[in-house]
Amino acid sequence: MSKPKISNQYKYGFESDVPSDQFLPGINEDVVRAISAKKNEPEFLLEWRLKAFRHWQTMSQPNWAKLKINPIDFNAISYFSKPKSQADRPKSLDEVDPELLRTYERLGIPLHEQKLLAGVAMDAVFDSVSVATTFKEKLSEAGVIFLPFSEAVEKHPDLIKKYMGTVIPYKDNFFAALNSAVFSDGSFVYIPPGVRCPMELSTYFRINAINTGQFERTLIIADKGSYVSYLEGCSAPMRDENQLHAAVVELIAHEDSEIKYSTVQNWYPGDENGKGGIYNFVTKRGVCKEDHAKISWTQVETGSAITWKYPSVVLKGDHTSGSFYSVAVVNNCQQADTGTKMIHIGKNTSSTIVSKGISTGKGQNTYRGLVKVAPLATGARNHTECDSLLLSEHCGAHTFPYIEVLHPSAQVEHEATTSKISEQELFYCRQRGLTEEESVNLIVNGFCKTVFQELPMEFAVEAQKLLEISLEGSVG
Amino acid sequence: MFKINNLSAGIGGKTILKEISLDIKPGQVHAIMGPNGSGKSTMAGVISGNDNYEVTAGELLFDGKDIKDLDPEERACMGVFLAFQYPVSIAGVNNMVFLQASINSIRKYKGLPPLDAFDLIELIKSKMKLINMNPDLLQRGLNDGFSGGEKKRNEILQMLCLEPKLVILDETDSGLDIDAMKAVADGVNAIRDDQRSFIVVTHYQRLLDYIKPDVVHILKDGEIVMSGDYKLALKLEKEGYGWLS
Ligand SMILES: Nc1ncnc2c1ncn2[C@@H]1O[C@H](COP(=O)(O)OP(=O)(O)OP(=O)(O)O)[C@@H](O)[C@H]1O
Ligand SMILES: [Mg+2]
């Protein structure tokens, strides 16, 4: 059997000619102050950033993950880059630099509302700033706030002050502390009580400028009895240097509300020999604050040289539920160490974990997950399913499930499988007229099906295509 | 229609098939019988392009063209269909999705547009009826948890939908109850015409009561040791293979 290998046809690797206003590389308190000043932030936010920065300086980069990471020189990174044309925040799309609009068009994300997927509102973040947010009016009619983070700071400082850092304190971990100090932009969502958000909300992150890091923050609050589905996508040009992306995402689900958060991560993965690519260190966590709240994370991770992320749910209220559905693909020299934490605190809480790892080339794929049942959490249930598919000789799949059960009534199940595509399977498909590549695609898509089903419909097809593109030209 | 000339093939340096020749005319049914391990499945695999086997000599002429070096998918698209003795299961792949991919891949090769979902369901449903197949099986994983008989029926369903020119049935009757065997035979007979040819590998003469062969061959130790008409199958049923040596 010839070995299928996911190809390196990264289709989003172009660079846009957009003059930018960029800080010199380096990090210190002045840089933190300068970022805050650029954004006209209120005093409390600057103070918070500075506290985070001072704390970050006392920390060191974690090394417990199963990852080989080149040393990162935090002083070689520029912490702020903004397209010049965005100097005065454009009021409408007509004022946005056409080159920026073309960039998003090439990425398959036209920002003109009439061309957009019906039913999806989009916030487009380019390097450190948000360049456009669509369907603002339609959303505000429903009382939904969907804004670039920096604009939300100006318009709704009370909400920011109330919620920011409550799920992921700046002390949480090294990368969260760094983000808290230097975060640039991101998205803010607030769904008022009883409102079902009338459309999918989506943010597309694009890194363009060289030597910059992207440090966005997303904060989503679903008030009592509300519902929202949110999707983020991302990509970056092909470059020989590693670029750092350290984001923080906080979700707050109040009583009886539901947040569905989906990610299609397609950052530049580096070349065949592992040169270049994004270092993706992300902290994502949601809290089901009150009873009957639900949070669901779905992620399709195909890009990045290194992925380090564990979207988690704290099940605080009674009868709350959390889920994590993940597909992670590693090829060539890509490494992923990803998984989730489900923290059961309330009574009768439940969590579901479905992780599908696909590894090829020399890729290393690690699932790392914690299921914790607190001492007073009666009636907690968890089901974990962890499947690995190996497509080459030299790739690796690793599973580290941690289970801490402190209440005897808990039901915690863990299933894990590792499989390969057998010669018999391939021959069977080919005898039915499918090429080797089509056969592999079909089998891989089947393998990921339970995760893709969790994505919003518009994006399930996209995710499937993305997987197929990454598998294109890879067999034979 | 399909001609095998002096075919020798083996695996890992070991010869299994020795100088086999067959001449199958359009519309004919050839039965292949023979003891376990005599090389019947090997022959089926070699014809359909399983590259585990090495062809060391001979030709496989399909409509006059030697297909010996073609990929299995190309042979499938040209019209070679193998109903496997042991069909694989692929749990994650939906049976219907698989059938759709297969049908459309072959249609594409023929320069036809893909079937849309409605036409596809129509087509599949009508074929399932023909062989009395439980419609629930369509929404399961490919052969996933199927009983032996259900797997064999699924093979016949694929055959009916793909309308191949040369069908190889490798022990499709083994393990079937009488009704299922009749259903399989009905499926085969439904698409028999003066162009389509069949190679029917079986251990039991009973299937041949339902699918009347034009020629019966006996394969032993990788060689065709005798060919005859339907009566040869009757003799084997009574006397076994002992008298051949
Ligand atoms: N991968 C393999 N490695 C070694 N020997 C093999 C391999 N595949 C087949 N053979 C051998 O080739 C011979 C023919 O096998 P084949 O499966 O073609 O027999 P068959 O006639 O189909 O038997 P049955 O009636 O039991 O299905 C057997 O002796 C078998 O052990
Ligand atoms: Mg056999």
mmCIF file with all atom_site columns, N, CA and C in Angstrom, chain A residues 409-457:
data_model
loop_
_atom_site.group_PDB
_atom_site.id
_atom_site.type_symbol
_atom_site.label_atom_id
_atom_site.label_alt_id
_atom_site.label_comp_id
_atom_site.label_asym_id
_atom_site.label_entity_id
_atom_site.label_seq_id
_atom_site.pdbx_PDB_ins_code
_atom_site.Cartn_x
_atom_site.Cartn_y
_atom_site.Cartn_z
_atom_site.occupancy
_atom_site.B_iso_or_equiv
_atom_site.pdbx_formal_charge
_atom_site.auth_seq_id
_atom_site.auth_comp_id
_atom_site.auth_asym_id
_atom_site.auth_atom_id
_atom_site.pdbx_PDB_model_num
ATOM 1   N N  . SER A 1 409 ? -20.659 8.805  43.262 1.00 0.00 ? 409 SER A N  1
ATOM 2   C CA . SER A 1 409 ? -21.802 8.589  42.378 1.00 0.00 ? 409 SER A CA 1
ATOM 3   C C  . SER A 1 409 ? -21.473 8.857  40.907 1.00 0.00 ? 409 SER A C  1
ATOM 4   N N  . ALA A 1 410 ? -20.256 9.331  40.646 1.00 0.00 ? 410 ALA A N  1
ATOM 5   C CA . ALA A 1 410 ? -19.928 9.721  39.271 1.00 0.00 ? 410 ALA A CA 1
ATOM 6   C C  . ALA A 1 410 ? -19.836 8.515  38.333 1.00 0.00 ? 410 ALA A C  1
ATOM 7   N N  . GLN A 1 411 ? -20.305 8.730  37.106 1.00 0.00 ? 411 GLN A N  1
ATOM 8   C CA . GLN A 1 411 ? -20.129 7.706  36.072 1.00 0.00 ? 411 GLN A CA 1
ATOM 9   C C  . GLN A 1 411 ? -19.215 8.275  35.002 1.00 0.00 ? 411 GLN A C  1
ATOM 10  N N  . VAL A 1 412 ? -18.035 7.728  34.920 1.00 0.00 ? 412 VAL A N  1
ATOM 11  C CA . VAL A 1 412 ? -17.064 8.250  33.964 1.00 0.00 ? 412 VAL A CA 1
ATOM 12  C C  . VAL A 1 412 ? -16.622 7.120  33.048 1.00 0.00 ? 412 VAL A C  1
ATOM 13  N N  . GLU A 1 413 ? -16.835 7.309  31.739 1.00 0.00 ? 413 GLU A N  1
ATOM 14  C CA . GLU A 1 413 ? -16.450 6.263  30.789 1.00 0.00 ? 413 GLU A CA 1
ATOM 15  C C  . GLU A 1 413 ? -15.414 6.800  29.826 1.00 0.00 ? 413 GLU A C  1
ATOM 16  N N  . HIS A 1 414 ? -14.441 5.965  29.523 1.00 0.00 ? 414 HIS A N  1
ATOM 17  C CA . HIS A 1 414 ? -13.420 6.370  28.565 1.00 0.00 ? 414 HIS A CA 1
ATOM 18  C C  . HIS A 1 414 ? -13.192 5.253  27.560 1.00 0.00 ? 414 HIS A C  1
ATOM 19  N N  . GLU A 1 415 ? -13.315 5.608  26.276 1.00 0.00 ? 415 GLU A N  1
ATOM 20  C CA . GLU A 1 415 ? -13.030 4.620  25.233 1.00 0.00 ? 415 GLU A CA 1
ATOM 21  C C  . GLU A 1 415 ? -11.963 5.196  24.323 1.00 0.00 ? 415 GLU A C  1
ATOM 22  N N  . ALA A 1 416 ? -11.039 4.363  23.912 1.00 0.00 ? 416 ALA A N  1
ATOM 23  C CA . ALA A 1 416 ? -10.013 4.854  22.994 1.00 0.00 ? 416 ALA A CA 1
ATOM 24  C C  . ALA A 1 416 ? -9.720  3.798  21.939 1.00 0.00 ? 416 ALA A C  1
ATOM 25  N N  . THR A 1 417 ? -9.529  4.248  20.700 1.00 0.00 ? 417 THR A N  1
ATOM 26  C CA . THR A 1 417 ? -9.142  3.321  19.638 1.00 0.00 ? 417 THR A CA 1
ATOM 27  C C  . THR A 1 417 ? -8.023  3.932  18.809 1.00 0.00 ? 417 THR A C  1
ATOM 28  N N  . THR A 1 418 ? -7.217  3.075  18.219 1.00 0.00 ? 418 THR A N  1
ATOM 29  C CA . THR A 1 418 ? -6.226  3.525  17.249 1.00 0.00 ? 418 THR A CA 1
ATOM 30  C C  . THR A 1 418 ? -6.381  2.653  16.021 1.00 0.00 ? 418 THR A C  1
ATOM 31  N N  . SER A 1 419 ? -6.467  3.271  14.861 1.00 0.00 ? 419 SER A N  1
ATOM 32  C CA . SER A 1 419 ? -6.629  2.446  13.665 1.00 0.00 ? 419 SER A CA 1
ATOM 33  C C  . SER A 1 419 ? -5.826  2.996  12.493 1.00 0.00 ? 419 SER A C  1
ATOM 34  N N  . LYS A 1 420 ? -5.695  2.155  11.498 1.00 0.00 ? 420 LYS A N  1
ATOM 35  C CA . LYS A 1 420 ? -5.065  2.547  10.241 1.00 0.00 ? 420 LYS A CA 1
ATOM 36  C C  . LYS A 1 420 ? -6.054  2.217  9.144  1.00 0.00 ? 420 LYS A C  1
ATOM 37  N N  . ILE A 1 421 ? -5.830  2.760  7.967  1.00 0.00 ? 421 ILE A N  1
ATOM 38  C CA . ILE A 1 421 ? -6.659  2.339  6.837  1.00 0.00 ? 421 ILE A CA 1
ATOM 39  C C  . ILE A 1 421 ? -5.999  1.081  6.286  1.00 0.00 ? 421 ILE A C  1
ATOM 40  N N  . SER A 1 422 ? -6.733  -0.019 6.265  1.00 0.00 ? 422 SER A N  1
ATOM 41  C CA . SER A 1 422 ? -6.103  -1.275 5.858  1.00 0.00 ? 422 SER A CA 1
ATOM 42  C C  . SER A 1 422 ? -6.063  -1.388 4.337  1.00 0.00 ? 422 SER A C  1
ATOM 43  N N  . GLU A 1 423 ? -5.176  -2.245 3.869  1.00 0.00 ? 423 GLU A N  1
ATOM 44  C CA . GLU A 1 423 ? -5.103  -2.499 2.428  1.00 0.00 ? 423 GLU A CA 1
ATOM 45  C C  . GLU A 1 423 ? -6.426  -3.029 1.901  1.00 0.00 ? 423 GLU A C  1
ATOM 46  N N  . GLN A 1 424 ? -7.079  -3.865 2.705  1.00 0.00 ? 424 GLN A N  1
ATOM 47  C CA . GLN A 1 424 ? -8.354  -4.435 2.268  1.00 0.00 ? 424 GLN A CA 1
ATOM 48  C C  . GLN A 1 424 ? -9.405  -3.349 2.088  1.00 0.00 ? 424 GLN A C  1
ATOM 49  N N  . GLU A 1 425 ? -9.438  -2.393 3.033  1.00 0.00 ? 425 GLU A N  1
ATOM 50  C CA . GLU A 1 425 ? -10.396 -1.296 2.915  1.00 0.00 ? 425 GLU A CA 1
ATOM 51  C C  . GLU A 1 425 ? -10.147 -0.500 1.638  1.00 0.00 ? 425 GLU A C  1
ATOM 52  N N  . LEU A 1 426 ? -8.866  -0.187 1.415  1.00 0.00 ? 426 LEU A N  1
ATOM 53  C CA . LEU A 1 426 ? -8.523  0.598  0.228  1.00 0.00 ? 426 LEU A CA 1
ATOM 54  C C  . LEU A 1 426 ? -8.883  -0.162 -1.041 1.00 0.00 ? 426 LEU A C  1
ATOM 55  N N  . PHE A 1 427 ? -8.544  -1.441 -1.078 1.00 0.00 ? 427 PHE A N  1
ATOM 56  C CA . PHE A 1 427 ? -8.828  -2.208 -2.286 1.00 0.00 ? 427 PHE A CA 1
ATOM 57  C C  . PHE A 1 427 ? -10.332 -2.307 -2.528 1.00 0.00 ? 427 PHE A C  1
ATOM 58  N N  . TYR A 1 428 ? -11.068 -2.480 -1.453 1.00 0.00 ? 428 TYR A N  1
ATOM 59  C CA . TYR A 1 428 ? -12.526 -2.565 -1.588 1.00 0.00 ? 428 TYR A CA 1
ATOM 60  C C  . TYR A 1 428 ? -13.080 -1.286 -2.233 1.00 0.00 ? 428 TYR A C  1
ATOM 61  N N  . CYS A 1 429 ? -12.648 -0.141 -1.721 1.00 0.00 ? 429 CYS A N  1
ATOM 62  C CA . CYS A 1 429 ? -13.130 1.134  -2.264 1.00 0.00 ? 429 CYS A CA 1
ATOM 63  C C  . CYS A 1 429 ? -12.710 1.304  -3.721 1.00 0.00 ? 429 CYS A C  1
ATOM 64  N N  . ARG A 1 430 ? -11.465 0.938  -4.015 1.00 0.00 ? 430 ARG A N  1
ATOM 65  C CA . ARG A 1 430 ? -10.962 1.125  -5.381 1.00 0.00 ? 430 ARG A CA 1
ATOM 66  C C  . ARG A 1 430 ? -11.681 0.181  -6.340 1.00 0.00 ? 430 ARG A C  1
ATOM 67  N N  . GLN A 1 431 ? -11.999 -1.026 -5.874 1.00 0.00 ? 431 GLN A N  1
ATOM 68  C CA . GLN A 1 431 ? -12.739 -1.947 -6.723 1.00 0.00 ? 431 GLN A CA 1
ATOM 69  C C  . GLN A 1 431 ? -14.121 -1.385 -7.042 1.00 0.00 ? 431 GLN A C  1
ATOM 70  N N  . ARG A 1 432 ? -14.576 -0.441 -6.255 1.00 0.00 ? 432 ARG A N  1
ATOM 71  C CA . ARG A 1 432 ? -15.874 0.174  -6.529 1.00 0.00 ? 432 ARG A CA 1
ATOM 72  C C  . ARG A 1 432 ? -15.715 1.485  -7.292 1.00 0.00 ? 432 ARG A C  1
ATOM 73  N N  . GLY A 1 433 ? -14.522 1.699  -7.843 1.00 0.00 ? 433 GLY A N  1
ATOM 74  C CA . GLY A 1 433 ? -14.342 2.827  -8.759 1.00 0.00 ? 433 GLY A CA 1
ATOM 75  C C  . GLY A 1 433 ? -13.781 4.091  -8.142 1.00 0.00 ? 433 GLY A C  1
ATOM 76  N N  . LEU A 1 434 ? -13.435 4.068  -6.855 1.00 0.00 ? 434 LEU A N  1
ATOM 77  C CA . LEU A 1 434 ? -12.877 5.270  -6.235 1.00 0.00 ? 434 LEU A CA 1
ATOM 78  C C  . LEU A 1 434 ? -11.356 5.244  -6.330 1.00 0.00 ? 434 LEU A C  1
ATOM 79  N N  . THR A 1 435 ? -10.749 6.405  -6.575 1.00 0.00 ? 435 THR A N  1
ATOM 80  C CA . THR A 1 435 ? -9.292  6.444  -6.576 1.00 0.00 ? 435 THR A CA 1
ATOM 81  C C  . THR A 1 435 ? -8.804  6.271  -5.142 1.00 0.00 ? 435 THR A C  1
ATOM 82  N N  . GLU A 1 436 ? -7.495  6.055  -5.023 1.00 0.00 ? 436 GLU A N  1
ATOM 83  C CA . GLU A 1 436 ? -6.921  5.880  -3.700 1.00 0.00 ? 436 GLU A CA 1
ATOM 84  C C  . GLU A 1 436 ? -7.201  7.116  -2.838 1.00 0.00 ? 436 GLU A C  1
ATOM 85  N N  . GLU A 1 437 ? -7.049  8.289  -3.494 1.00 0.00 ? 437 GLU A N  1
ATOM 86  C CA . GLU A 1 437 ? -7.251  9.531  -2.772 1.00 0.00 ? 437 GLU A CA 1
ATOM 87  C C  . GLU A 1 437 ? -8.709  9.694  -2.332 1.00 0.00 ? 437 GLU A C  1
ATOM 88  N N  . GLU A 1 438 ? -9.618  9.405  -3.251 1.00 0.00 ? 438 GLU A N  1
ATOM 89  C CA . GLU A 1 438 ? -11.039 9.485  -2.900 1.00 0.00 ? 438 GLU A CA 1
ATOM 90  C C  . GLU A 1 438 ? -11.384 8.505  -1.789 1.00 0.00 ? 438 GLU A C  1
ATOM 91  N N  . SER A 1 439 ? -10.764 7.344  -1.850 1.00 0.00 ? 439 SER A N  1
ATOM 92  C CA . SER A 1 439 ? -11.029 6.335  -0.823 1.00 0.00 ? 439 SER A CA 1
ATOM 93  C C  . SER A 1 439 ? -10.579 6.836  0.544  1.00 0.00 ? 439 SER A C  1
ATOM 94  N N  . VAL A 1 440 ? -9.354  7.395  0.577  1.00 0.00 ? 440 VAL A N  1
ATOM 95  C CA . VAL A 1 440 ? -8.834  7.903  1.851  1.00 0.00 ? 440 VAL A CA 1
ATOM 96  C C  . VAL A 1 440 ? -9.733  9.022  2.375  1.00 0.00 ? 440 VAL A C  1
ATOM 97  N N  . ASN A 1 441 ? -10.137 9.931  1.462  1.00 0.00 ? 441 ASN A N  1
ATOM 98  C CA . ASN A 1 441 ? -11.023 11.020 1.864  1.00 0.00 ? 441 ASN A CA 1
ATOM 99  C C  . ASN A 1 441 ? -12.323 10.514 2.465  1.00 0.00 ? 441 ASN A C  1
ATOM 100 N N  . LEU A 1 442 ? -12.886 9.550  1.792  1.00 0.00 ? 442 LEU A N  1
ATOM 101 C CA . LEU A 1 442 ? -14.158 9.002  2.242  1.00 0.00 ? 442 LEU A CA 1
ATOM 102 C C  . LEU A 1 442 ? -14.012 8.398  3.639  1.00 0.00 ? 442 LEU A C  1
ATOM 103 N N  . ILE A 1 443 ? -12.935 7.664  3.826  1.00 0.00 ? 443 ILE A N  1
ATOM 104 C CA . ILE A 1 443 ? -12.734 6.997  5.108  1.00 0.00 ? 443 ILE A CA 1
ATOM 105 C C  . ILE A 1 443 ? -12.420 8.026  6.205  1.00 0.00 ? 443 ILE A C  1
ATOM 106 N N  . VAL A 1 444 ? -11.595 9.026  5.850  1.00 0.00 ? 444 VAL A N  1
ATOM 107 C CA . VAL A 1 444 ? -11.254 10.052 6.836  1.00 0.00 ? 444 VAL A CA 1
ATOM 108 C C  . VAL A 1 444 ? -12.495 10.866 7.213  1.00 0.00 ? 444 VAL A C  1
ATOM 109 N N  . ASN A 1 445 ? -13.287 11.217 6.209  1.00 0.00 ? 445 ASN A N  1
ATOM 110 C CA . ASN A 1 445 ? -14.510 11.962 6.501  1.00 0.00 ? 445 ASN A CA 1
ATOM 111 C C  . ASN A 1 445 ? -15.467 11.161 7.357  1.00 0.00 ? 445 ASN A C  1
ATOM 112 N N  . GLY A 1 446 ? -15.537 9.877  7.087  1.00 0.00 ? 446 GLY A N  1
ATOM 113 C CA . GLY A 1 446 ? -16.376 9.005  7.896  1.00 0.00 ? 446 GLY A CA 1
ATOM 114 C C  . GLY A 1 446 ? -15.878 8.973  9.340  1.00 0.00 ? 446 GLY A C  1
ATOM 115 N N  . PHE A 1 447 ? -14.574 8.960  9.473  1.00 0.00 ? 447 PHE A N  1
ATOM 116 C CA . PHE A 1 447 ? -13.933 8.937  10.793 1.00 0.00 ? 447 PHE A CA 1
ATOM 117 C C  . PHE A 1 447 ? -14.290 10.201 11.596 1.00 0.00 ? 447 PHE A C  1
ATOM 118 N N  . CYS A 1 448 ? -14.421 11.319 10.881 1.00 0.00 ? 448 CYS A N  1
ATOM 119 C CA . CYS A 1 448 ? -14.656 12.606 11.545 1.00 0.00 ? 448 CYS A CA 1
ATOM 120 C C  . CYS A 1 448 ? -16.137 12.952 11.665 1.00 0.00 ? 448 CYS A C  1
ATOM 121 N N  . LYS A 1 449 ? -16.981 12.113 11.132 1.00 0.00 ? 449 LYS A N  1
ATOM 122 C CA . LYS A 1 449 ? -18.392 12.456 10.960 1.00 0.00 ? 449 LYS A CA 1
ATOM 123 C C  . LYS A 1 449 ? -19.059 12.978 12.230 1.00 0.00 ? 449 LYS A C  1
ATOM 124 N N  . THR A 1 450 ? -18.849 12.288 13.343 1.00 0.00 ? 450 THR A N  1
ATOM 125 C CA . THR A 1 450 ? -19.557 12.704 14.554 1.00 0.00 ? 450 THR A CA 1
ATOM 126 C C  . THR A 1 450 ? -19.155 14.104 14.994 1.00 0.00 ? 450 THR A C  1
ATOM 127 N N  . VAL A 1 451 ? -17.971 14.540 14.624 1.00 0.00 ? 451 VAL A N  1
ATOM 128 C CA . VAL A 1 451 ? -17.551 15.898 14.972 1.00 0.00 ? 451 VAL A CA 1
ATOM 129 C C  . VAL A 1 451 ? -18.129 16.900 13.971 1.00 0.00 ? 451 VAL A C  1
ATOM 130 N N  . PHE A 1 452 ? -18.023 16.588 12.675 1.00 0.00 ? 452 PHE A N  1
ATOM 131 C CA . PHE A 1 452 ? -18.537 17.501 11.657 1.00 0.00 ? 452 PHE A CA 1
ATOM 132 C C  . PHE A 1 452 ? -20.027 17.776 11.842 1.00 0.00 ? 452 PHE A C  1
ATOM 133 N N  . GLN A 1 453 ? -20.733 16.766 12.315 1.00 0.00 ? 453 GLN A N  1
ATOM 134 C CA . GLN A 1 453 ? -22.170 16.945 12.537 1.00 0.00 ? 453 GLN A CA 1
ATOM 135 C C  . GLN A 1 453 ? -22.466 18.033 13.549 1.00 0.00 ? 453 GLN A C  1
ATOM 136 N N  . GLU A 1 454 ? -21.505 18.350 14.386 1.00 0.00 ? 454 GLU A N  1
ATOM 137 C CA . GLU A 1 454 ? -21.702 19.365 15.404 1.00 0.00 ? 454 GLU A CA 1
ATOM 138 C C  . GLU A 1 454 ? -21.491 20.778 14.870 1.00 0.00 ? 454 GLU A C  1
ATOM 139 N N  . LEU A 1 455 ? -20.864 20.893 13.711 1.00 0.00 ? 455 LEU A N  1
ATOM 140 C CA . LEU A 1 455 ? -20.601 22.223 13.160 1.00 0.00 ? 455 LEU A CA 1
ATOM 141 C C  . LEU A 1 455 ? -21.881 22.804 12.573 1.00 0.00 ? 455 LEU A C  1
ATOM 142 N N  . PRO A 1 456 ? -21.979 24.151 12.568 1.00 0.00 ? 456 PRO A N  1
ATOM 143 C CA . PRO A 1 456 ? -23.109 24.754 11.861 1.00 0.00 ? 456 PRO A CA 1
ATOM 144 C C  . PRO A 1 456 ? -23.083 24.269 10.410 1.00 0.00 ? 456 PRO A C  1
ATOM 145 N N  . MET A 1 457 ? -24.241 24.053 9.856  1.00 0.00 ? 457 MET A N  1
ATOM 146 C CA . MET A 1 457 ? -24.350 23.463 8.519  1.00 0.00 ? 457 MET A CA 1
ATOM 147 C C  . MET A 1 457 ? -23.451 24.107 7.473  1.00 0.00 ? 457 MET A C  1
#
